[in-house]
Coordinates of C-alpha atoms in Angstrom, one line a residue:
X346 CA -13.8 -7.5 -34.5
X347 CA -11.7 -6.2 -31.8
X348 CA -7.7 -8.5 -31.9
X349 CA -8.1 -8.5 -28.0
X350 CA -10.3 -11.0 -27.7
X351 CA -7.9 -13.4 -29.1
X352 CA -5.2 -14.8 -27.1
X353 CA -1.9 -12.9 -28.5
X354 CA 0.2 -10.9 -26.7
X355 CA -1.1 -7.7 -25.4
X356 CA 1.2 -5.2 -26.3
X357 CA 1.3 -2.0 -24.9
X358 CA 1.4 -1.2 -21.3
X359 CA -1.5 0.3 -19.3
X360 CA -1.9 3.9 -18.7
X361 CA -3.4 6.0 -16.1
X362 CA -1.7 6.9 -13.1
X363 CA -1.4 4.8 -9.4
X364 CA -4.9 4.9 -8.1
X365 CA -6.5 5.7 -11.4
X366 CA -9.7 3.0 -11.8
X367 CA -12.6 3.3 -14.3
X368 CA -16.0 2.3 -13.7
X369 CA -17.8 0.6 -16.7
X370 CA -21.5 0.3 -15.9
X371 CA -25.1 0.9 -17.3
X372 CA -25.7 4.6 -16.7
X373 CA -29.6 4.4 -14.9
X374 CA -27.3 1.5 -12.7
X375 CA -24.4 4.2 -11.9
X376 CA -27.0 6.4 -11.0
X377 CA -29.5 3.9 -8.9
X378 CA -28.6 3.0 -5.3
X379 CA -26.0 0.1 -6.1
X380 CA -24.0 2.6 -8.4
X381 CA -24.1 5.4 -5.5
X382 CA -23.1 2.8 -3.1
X383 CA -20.2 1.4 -5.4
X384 CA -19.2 5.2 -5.7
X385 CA -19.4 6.1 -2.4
X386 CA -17.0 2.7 -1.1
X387 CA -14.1 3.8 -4.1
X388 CA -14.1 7.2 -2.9
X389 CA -14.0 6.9 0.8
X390 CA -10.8 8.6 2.6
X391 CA -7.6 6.6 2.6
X392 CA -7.0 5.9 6.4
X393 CA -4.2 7.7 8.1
X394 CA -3.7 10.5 6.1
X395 CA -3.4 14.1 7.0
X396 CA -6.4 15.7 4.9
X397 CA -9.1 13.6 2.9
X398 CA -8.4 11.8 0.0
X399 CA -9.7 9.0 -1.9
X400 CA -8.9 5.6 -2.3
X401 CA -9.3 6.2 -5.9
X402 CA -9.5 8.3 -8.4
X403 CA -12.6 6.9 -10.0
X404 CA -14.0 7.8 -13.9
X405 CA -17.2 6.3 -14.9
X406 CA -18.2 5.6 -18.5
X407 CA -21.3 3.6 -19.8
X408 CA -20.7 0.3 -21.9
X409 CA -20.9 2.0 -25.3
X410 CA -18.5 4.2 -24.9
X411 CA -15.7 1.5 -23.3
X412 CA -13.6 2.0 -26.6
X413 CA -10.0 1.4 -27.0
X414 CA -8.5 4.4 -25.3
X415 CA -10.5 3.1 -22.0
X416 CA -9.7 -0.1 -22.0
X417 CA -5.8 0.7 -21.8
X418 CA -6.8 2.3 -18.0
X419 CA -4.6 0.3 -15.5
X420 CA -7.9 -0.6 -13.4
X421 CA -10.9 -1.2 -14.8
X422 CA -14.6 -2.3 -12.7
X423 CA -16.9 -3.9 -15.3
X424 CA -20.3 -4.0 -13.4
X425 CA -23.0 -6.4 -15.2
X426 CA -26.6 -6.8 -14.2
X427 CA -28.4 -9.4 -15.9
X428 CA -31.2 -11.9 -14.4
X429 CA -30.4 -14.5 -17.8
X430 CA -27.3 -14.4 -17.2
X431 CA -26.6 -14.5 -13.2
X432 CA -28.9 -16.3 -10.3
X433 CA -26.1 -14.1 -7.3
X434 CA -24.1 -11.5 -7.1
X435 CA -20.2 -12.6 -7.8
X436 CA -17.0 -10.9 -7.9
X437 CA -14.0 -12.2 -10.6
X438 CA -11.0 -11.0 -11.6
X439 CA -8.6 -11.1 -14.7
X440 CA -5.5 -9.6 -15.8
X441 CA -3.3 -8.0 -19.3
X442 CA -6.8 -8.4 -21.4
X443 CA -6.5 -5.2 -22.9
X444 CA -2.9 -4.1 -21.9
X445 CA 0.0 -5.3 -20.0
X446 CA 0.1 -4.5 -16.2
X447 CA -3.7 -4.1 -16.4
X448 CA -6.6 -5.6 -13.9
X449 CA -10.0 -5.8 -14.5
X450 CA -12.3 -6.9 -11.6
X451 CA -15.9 -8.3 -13.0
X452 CA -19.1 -7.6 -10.4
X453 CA -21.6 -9.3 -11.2
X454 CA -25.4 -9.5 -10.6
X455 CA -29.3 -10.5 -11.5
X456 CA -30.4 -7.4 -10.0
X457 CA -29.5 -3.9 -9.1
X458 CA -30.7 -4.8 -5.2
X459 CA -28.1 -8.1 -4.8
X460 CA -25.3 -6.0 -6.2
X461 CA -26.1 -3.1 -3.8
X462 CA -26.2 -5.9 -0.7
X463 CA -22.8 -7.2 -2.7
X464 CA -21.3 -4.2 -2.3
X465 CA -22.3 -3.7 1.0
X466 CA -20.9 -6.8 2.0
X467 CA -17.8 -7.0 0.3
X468 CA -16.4 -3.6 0.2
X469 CA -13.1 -3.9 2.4
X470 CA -12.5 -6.8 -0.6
X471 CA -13.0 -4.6 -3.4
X472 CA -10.9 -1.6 -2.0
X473 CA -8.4 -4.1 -0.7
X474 CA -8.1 -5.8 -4.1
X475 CA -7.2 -2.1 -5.9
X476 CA -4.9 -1.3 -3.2
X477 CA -3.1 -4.4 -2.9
X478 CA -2.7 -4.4 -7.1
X479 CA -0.9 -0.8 -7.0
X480 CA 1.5 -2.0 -4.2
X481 CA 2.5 -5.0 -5.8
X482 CA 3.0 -2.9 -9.3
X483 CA 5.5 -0.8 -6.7
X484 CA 6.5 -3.8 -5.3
X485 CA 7.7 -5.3 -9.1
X486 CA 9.2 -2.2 -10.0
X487 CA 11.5 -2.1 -6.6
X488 CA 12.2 -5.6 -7.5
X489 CA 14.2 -4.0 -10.5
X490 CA 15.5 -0.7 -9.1
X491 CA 16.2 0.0 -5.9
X492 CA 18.9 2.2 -4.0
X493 CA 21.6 -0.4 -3.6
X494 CA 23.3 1.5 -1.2
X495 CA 20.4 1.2 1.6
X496 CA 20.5 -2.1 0.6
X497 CA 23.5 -3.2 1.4
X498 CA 23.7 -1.1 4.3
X499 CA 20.9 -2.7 6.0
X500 CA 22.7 -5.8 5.2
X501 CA 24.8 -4.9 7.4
X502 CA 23.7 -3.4 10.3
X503 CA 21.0 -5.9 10.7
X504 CA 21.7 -9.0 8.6
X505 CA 18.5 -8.4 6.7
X506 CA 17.4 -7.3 2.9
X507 CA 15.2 -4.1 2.2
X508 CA 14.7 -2.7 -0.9
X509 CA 14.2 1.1 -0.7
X510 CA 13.0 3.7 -3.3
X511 CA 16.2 4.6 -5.6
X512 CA 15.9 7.9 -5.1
X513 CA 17.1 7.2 -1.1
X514 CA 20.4 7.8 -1.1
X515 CA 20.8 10.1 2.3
X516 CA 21.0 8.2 5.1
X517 CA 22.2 7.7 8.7
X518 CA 23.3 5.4 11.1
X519 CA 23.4 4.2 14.6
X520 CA 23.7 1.7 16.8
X521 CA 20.5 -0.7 16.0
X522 CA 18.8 1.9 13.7
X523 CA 19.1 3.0 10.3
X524 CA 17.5 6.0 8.4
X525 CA 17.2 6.4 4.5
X526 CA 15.6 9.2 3.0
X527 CA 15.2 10.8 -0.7
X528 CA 15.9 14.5 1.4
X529 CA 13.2 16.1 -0.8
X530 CA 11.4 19.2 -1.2
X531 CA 8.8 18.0 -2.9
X532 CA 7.3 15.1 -1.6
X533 CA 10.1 13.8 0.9
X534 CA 9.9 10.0 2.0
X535 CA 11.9 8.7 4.5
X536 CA 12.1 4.7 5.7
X537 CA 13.8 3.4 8.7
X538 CA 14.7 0.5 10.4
X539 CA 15.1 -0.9 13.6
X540 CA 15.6 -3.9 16.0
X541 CA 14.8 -4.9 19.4
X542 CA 15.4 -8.3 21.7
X543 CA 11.7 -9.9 21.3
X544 CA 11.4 -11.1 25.2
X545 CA 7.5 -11.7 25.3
X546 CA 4.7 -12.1 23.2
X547 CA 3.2 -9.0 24.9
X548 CA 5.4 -7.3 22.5
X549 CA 2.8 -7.2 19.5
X550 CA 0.7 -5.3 20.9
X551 CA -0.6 -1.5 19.7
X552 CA 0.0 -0.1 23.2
X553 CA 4.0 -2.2 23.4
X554 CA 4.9 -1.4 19.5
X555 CA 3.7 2.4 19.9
X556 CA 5.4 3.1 23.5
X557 CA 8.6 1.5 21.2
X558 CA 8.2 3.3 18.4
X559 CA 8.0 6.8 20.1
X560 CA 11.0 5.5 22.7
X561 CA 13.6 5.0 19.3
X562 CA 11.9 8.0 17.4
X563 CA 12.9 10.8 20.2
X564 CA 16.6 9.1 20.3
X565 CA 17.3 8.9 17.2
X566 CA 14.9 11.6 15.0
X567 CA 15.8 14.9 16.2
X568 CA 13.9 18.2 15.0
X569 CA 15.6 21.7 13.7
X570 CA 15.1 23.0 17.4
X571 CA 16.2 22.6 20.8
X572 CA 14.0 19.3 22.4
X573 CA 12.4 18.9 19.5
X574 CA 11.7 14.7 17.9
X575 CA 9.3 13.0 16.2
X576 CA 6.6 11.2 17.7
X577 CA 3.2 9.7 17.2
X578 CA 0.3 11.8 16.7
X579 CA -2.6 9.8 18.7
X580 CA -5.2 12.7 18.9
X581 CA -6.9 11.2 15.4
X582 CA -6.5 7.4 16.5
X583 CA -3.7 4.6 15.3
X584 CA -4.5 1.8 12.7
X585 CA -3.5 -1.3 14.0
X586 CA -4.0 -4.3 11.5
X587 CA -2.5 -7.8 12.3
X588 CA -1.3 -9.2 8.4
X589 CA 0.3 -11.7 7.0
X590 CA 4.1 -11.3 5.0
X591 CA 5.6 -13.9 3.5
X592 CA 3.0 -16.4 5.5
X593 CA 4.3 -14.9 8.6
X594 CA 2.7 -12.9 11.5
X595 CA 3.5 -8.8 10.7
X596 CA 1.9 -6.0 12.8
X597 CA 1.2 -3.2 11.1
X598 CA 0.7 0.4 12.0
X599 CA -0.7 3.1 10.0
X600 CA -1.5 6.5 11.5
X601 CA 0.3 10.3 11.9
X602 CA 3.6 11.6 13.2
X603 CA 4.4 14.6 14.1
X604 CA 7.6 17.1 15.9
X605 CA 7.8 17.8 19.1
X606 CA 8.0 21.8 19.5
X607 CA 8.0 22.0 15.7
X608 CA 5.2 22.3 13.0
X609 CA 6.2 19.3 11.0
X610 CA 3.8 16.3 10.6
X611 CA 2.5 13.3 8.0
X612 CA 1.7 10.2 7.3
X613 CA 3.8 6.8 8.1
X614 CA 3.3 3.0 8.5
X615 CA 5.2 0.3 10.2
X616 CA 5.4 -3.4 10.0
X617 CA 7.0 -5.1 13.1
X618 CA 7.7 -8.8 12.3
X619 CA 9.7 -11.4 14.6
X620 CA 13.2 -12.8 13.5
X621 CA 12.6 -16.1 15.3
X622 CA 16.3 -16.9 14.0
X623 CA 17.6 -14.1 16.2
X624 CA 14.5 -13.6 18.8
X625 CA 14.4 -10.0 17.5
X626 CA 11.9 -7.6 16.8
X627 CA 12.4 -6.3 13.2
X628 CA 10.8 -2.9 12.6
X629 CA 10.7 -1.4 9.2
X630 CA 8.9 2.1 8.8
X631 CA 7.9 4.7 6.1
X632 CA 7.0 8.4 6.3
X633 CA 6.2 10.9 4.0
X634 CA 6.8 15.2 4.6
X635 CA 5.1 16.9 1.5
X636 CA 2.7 19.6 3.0
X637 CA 0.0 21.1 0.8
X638 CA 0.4 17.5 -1.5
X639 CA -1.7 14.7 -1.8
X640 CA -0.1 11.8 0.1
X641 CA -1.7 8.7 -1.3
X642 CA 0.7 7.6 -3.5
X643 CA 3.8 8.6 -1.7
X644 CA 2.8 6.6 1.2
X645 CA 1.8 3.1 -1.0
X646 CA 5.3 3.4 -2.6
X647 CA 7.3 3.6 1.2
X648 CA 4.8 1.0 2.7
X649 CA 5.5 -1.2 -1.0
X650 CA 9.2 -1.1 0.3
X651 CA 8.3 -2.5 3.5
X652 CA 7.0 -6.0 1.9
X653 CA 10.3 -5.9 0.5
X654 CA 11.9 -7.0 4.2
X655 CA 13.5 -10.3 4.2
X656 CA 14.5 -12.0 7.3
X657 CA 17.3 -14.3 8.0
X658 CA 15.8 -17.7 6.5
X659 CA 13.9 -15.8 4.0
X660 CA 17.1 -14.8 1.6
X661 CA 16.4 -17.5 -1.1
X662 CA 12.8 -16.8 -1.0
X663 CA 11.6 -15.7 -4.9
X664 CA 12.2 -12.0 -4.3
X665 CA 8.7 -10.6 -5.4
X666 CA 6.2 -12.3 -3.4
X667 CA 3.1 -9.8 -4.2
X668 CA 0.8 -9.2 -2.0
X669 CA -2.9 -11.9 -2.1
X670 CA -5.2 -10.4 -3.6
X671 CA -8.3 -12.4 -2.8
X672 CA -11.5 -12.3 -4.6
X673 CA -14.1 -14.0 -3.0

């Protein structure tokens, strides 16, 4: 007779940490070919990264032993095979059943060989569902603290609003680029911003926004030694993924920088998006420095501050605009 079935108000907030997801499903099913295959999807390597690491951090648990204390978890996958029940495999999602800020995505199935071709089919939407939910949590939470004084100078250097990590409070400035950083030691992020004259559509291109990127990056991100800058790392291959922000065209880039005559090197993404007030080229970029640390989460929160950009035009727009998560 469990209160969370009826429709109250769920109280306490979800626990776990970003990334955390637990699998609820019938053991000899975890353990069968769709289970491997669901396990093997969740804990594939998060692209762009400098070592291996997962997408999530999955725990499994059978359905008799989904008690309270598990259904608090922040991400929950409740897989359900039953030929009475379901005539295709489907995928549905709900939110705040058991506590608040919580997801739970439903799979379900007649049979264990559907939900393995499911699966098969629809991983990038299962992944992208999880991934998306964490960055619009980050997203929420920059809605309600962010460093103000990044804010407002990006305000006015470039006429545009970005809300930035709190903790960035070092910055610099230059003509038509701005840097913010949190100057860590442990797990430094950094985001920066820049803008160019947008002449020709040729412009959103890999090849164009890279040659760009590396052009502003030696001017303007010096290393500790003589000739040394940041640049792209291209030896492990660039991520380029055309997306949509606020129902607009965004390029974004995900892959590795590195210094120039120096040993310093991470992870960073960009979105480029065009200021059709202005015929500019907006670029807004995060990167992260924290060797010998996992990099997952540092990088989701710099690249949730990036969906934060808001264009001339776009001002009045309701500030948090999370990120679709589409089921299909």
């Amino acid at each position: 007779r469990s209160s969370a079935c009826k429709g109250g108000p769920t109280v306490s907030k979800a626990t776990g940490s970003p990334g955390d997801l637990i699998v609820v499903m019938e053991k000899a099913s975890w353990t069968g070919p769709a289970g491997l295959a669901l396990k093997d999807l969740l804990s594939s390597d998060v692209p762009g990264l400098t070592q291996p690491e997962p997408v999530m951090n999955v725990s499994y648990t059978e359905p008799k032993h989904f008690d309270r204390m598990l259904q608090m978890v922040r991400n929950i996958l409740v897989v359900e095979i039953d030929p009475t029940m379901y005539t295709k495999a489907t995928m549905k999602y709900s939110e705040d059943r058991w506590a608040r800020g919580q997801v739970i995505l439903k799979l379900q199935a007649p049979d264990a060989a559907s939900l393995e071709l499911y699966i098969t089919n629809n991983g990038k939407s299962i992944i992208d569902f999880f991934v998306k939910t964490e960055l619009n949590r980050s997203i929420k939470l920059l809605d309600k603290t962010y460093s103000s004084y990044a804010f407002n100078k990006v305000k006015e250097i470039f006429d545009v609003e970005l809300k930035a990590p709190e903790s960035m409070k070092y910055y610099k400035d230059t003509t038509d680029f701005f840097w913010t950083s949190n100057n860590s030691g442990e797990g430094r992020r950094d985001i920066i911003i820049y803008s160019f004259p947008y002449t020709d559509n040729n412009t959103f291109t890999k090849e164009y926004l890279l040659a760009k990127r590396d052009s502003v990056l030696k001017a303007n991100i010096p290393g500790s030694f003589e000739n040394s800058y940041m640049t792209t790392e291209t030896r492990f291959g660039v991520n380029y993924n055309p997306i949509t922000v606020k129902g607009k065209y965004c390029a974004e880039i995900r892959g590795l920088w590195k210094m120039v005559g120096d040993m310093m090197g991470g992870p960073f993404v960009s979105h480029a998006r065009l200021d059709e007030t202005n015929q500019r080229v907006v670029v807004v970029e995060g990167f992260v420095y924290a060797p010998e640390k996992d990099k997952r989460n540092l990088i989701r929160q710099v690249e949730a501050s990036l969906y934060t950009l808001k264009l001339p035009g776009e001002f009045d727009q309701k500030s948090e605009e999370p990120i679709q998560t589409e089921v299909e």
